[in-house]
Amino acid sequence: MPTYNGDEVNALVLDVGSMWTRAGFAGEESPYAYFPTSVGYMIDSDSESSKNNKKAPEQNPTIESNNENAEKNDSMDVDTETNKNEKSTNDSEKSDTRLKYYVGNSGISLFRPGMEVKNVLADGMVDDWDAYEKILDYALYDQLRINPEEHPIMVSEASWNSAEKREKLTELMFEKFKCPGFYVCKSAVLTAFGTGKSTALVVDSGADFSSAVPVYDGYVLQKGIVRQNLGGNVISDLIVDYLKEEQNYQITPLFEIKRKERVEVGKQPIFDRRDLGGITDSFRNYMIRQTVLEYKESVCQVLEYPYDENTASSRGNKSFEFPDGFSLVLGSRRFYEPEVMFQPNLFFNKDRTRIGKNLENMNTDKNDENINGNQNMNNNTNLERKKDAHEYMSIQELAYRAVSKCDVDLRPHLLHNVVLTGGNTLFPGFTERFSNELPKLCQSSRVRIHTPGSTIDRRYTAWLGGSILASLGTFHQMWISSEEYQEQGTSIVNKRCF
């Protein structure tokens, strides 16, 4: 095994999340690259590019690479003139059809006739290995502009990732990218390290799911993991439903708009639609979600206490204009949809059906009741995943259940080190609300909530933990070297990486 000393390691850290991917150099305070985990893809009618397979040179963002050890011949083509981040692969396992991939903000957001969009992860784990490989290609070659053969690489993973997927990732890193050293670490552990803790209850609420993962002395307590597929996408669906059912408005994404006129607040938009052919449902839904994401970041908040319309109305109004010119001034409503994280029973029945949207139906005395739900309210492919093993429950109930599954002696340590992370926790008021709700369920223990110092830090907490860990001198002996991989095979990852 090679010896890594000090700054000579120059390790890379990759954190592929359910919505965003972060990549950068160990020892840095923030990732160098930050781009969507979703990819665009379409059938590539040009087969000539498969003849040009070259090894990727160092420091060259416009490259072609060839995996010589794979059974199939994968090539990556990049448009050097337009920098469209186009990537192609030959999926011989299914057919001879070649797919061209588009990765990155500019690559995926530009309309192309026939282009589909999909997320490479499902339930936090890799669902499409070809697309995942293109994400890594883009991060390493196009963004970091390095030769992975010269850098050990740390990759984050879901705390519930399977042994089979870990082994497949190990094979990919050594066989395709030929990195000299590799390590995979659970994201909850990295999040804890990113906040300076080795023991913590990591409560993560992102786009696809929310989870509560107990970490003790740097190790995940598997029996305490509780997760459910209630996350930011559900909030987005609720917002889309509100606009459609109560405002009689359906979002038109920006790429479809040719011209628009100014209209009064609340009036239906007047605009001309571009004459486009080949718009796929998946691309259109992805672009609609980007608009809803902007809406959430601009106007949505969480009340510090259970939703009350009078209290919410007293917090002032905020306005938002959609791409087609339709605009709203929102008062109490901007606090309503995020309430699903704390009171899912206001939105879902126990038979996984939606209840009425009338605010008068709310009962704040039942905010901790466990409720079933189903967020598959539109055709977005990100929401096509398995039914969760747990009922829909409030985020505070999620955390409480995770702690309750751990040994009694450990519970005070976990409750004293609760760490919030994930995009949903960035809603103004989320931390304060969670700090008020969790102690109600843990009255016999002292609860202390920790969050990174800024919203920017909270977006990168897991990556930052990896940056810290991979740069420590004491961690150098933990890397899986290429020599060890050749000797022991992929199974070494389950022996070395806990």
mmCIF file of N, CA and C in Angstrom, residues 68-73:
data_model
loop_
_atom_site.group_PDB
_atom_site.id
_atom_site.type_symbol
_atom_site.label_atom_id
_atom_site.label_comp_id
_atom_site.label_asym_id
_atom_site.label_seq_id
_atom_site.Cartn_x
_atom_site.Cartn_y
_atom_site.Cartn_z
ATOM 1 N N GLU A 68 -10.783 0.504 -20.782
ATOM 2 C CA GLU A 68 -10.240 -0.656 -21.455
ATOM 3 C C GLU A 68 -10.598 -1.958 -20.760
ATOM 4 N N ASN A 69 -10.888 -1.916 -19.461
ATOM 5 C CA ASN A 69 -11.132 -3.132 -18.707
ATOM 6 C C ASN A 69 -12.594 -3.544 -18.677
ATOM 7 N N ALA A 70 -13.466 -2.712 -19.175
ATOM 8 C CA ALA A 70 -14.892 -3.033 -19.141
ATOM 9 C C ALA A 70 -15.253 -3.945 -20.299
ATOM 10 N N GLU A 71 -16.341 -4.687 -20.117
ATOM 11 C CA GLU A 71 -16.789 -5.568 -21.177
ATOM 12 C C GLU A 71 -17.326 -4.774 -22.349
ATOM 13 N N LYS A 72 -17.855 -3.615 -22.062
ATOM 14 C CA LYS A 72 -18.382 -2.781 -23.127
ATOM 15 C C LYS A 72 -17.488 -1.569 -23.298
ATOM 16 N N ASN A 73 -17.558 -0.956 -24.457
ATOM 17 C CA ASN A 73 -16.679 0.146 -24.780
ATOM 18 C C ASN A 73 -17.420 1.452 -24.602
#
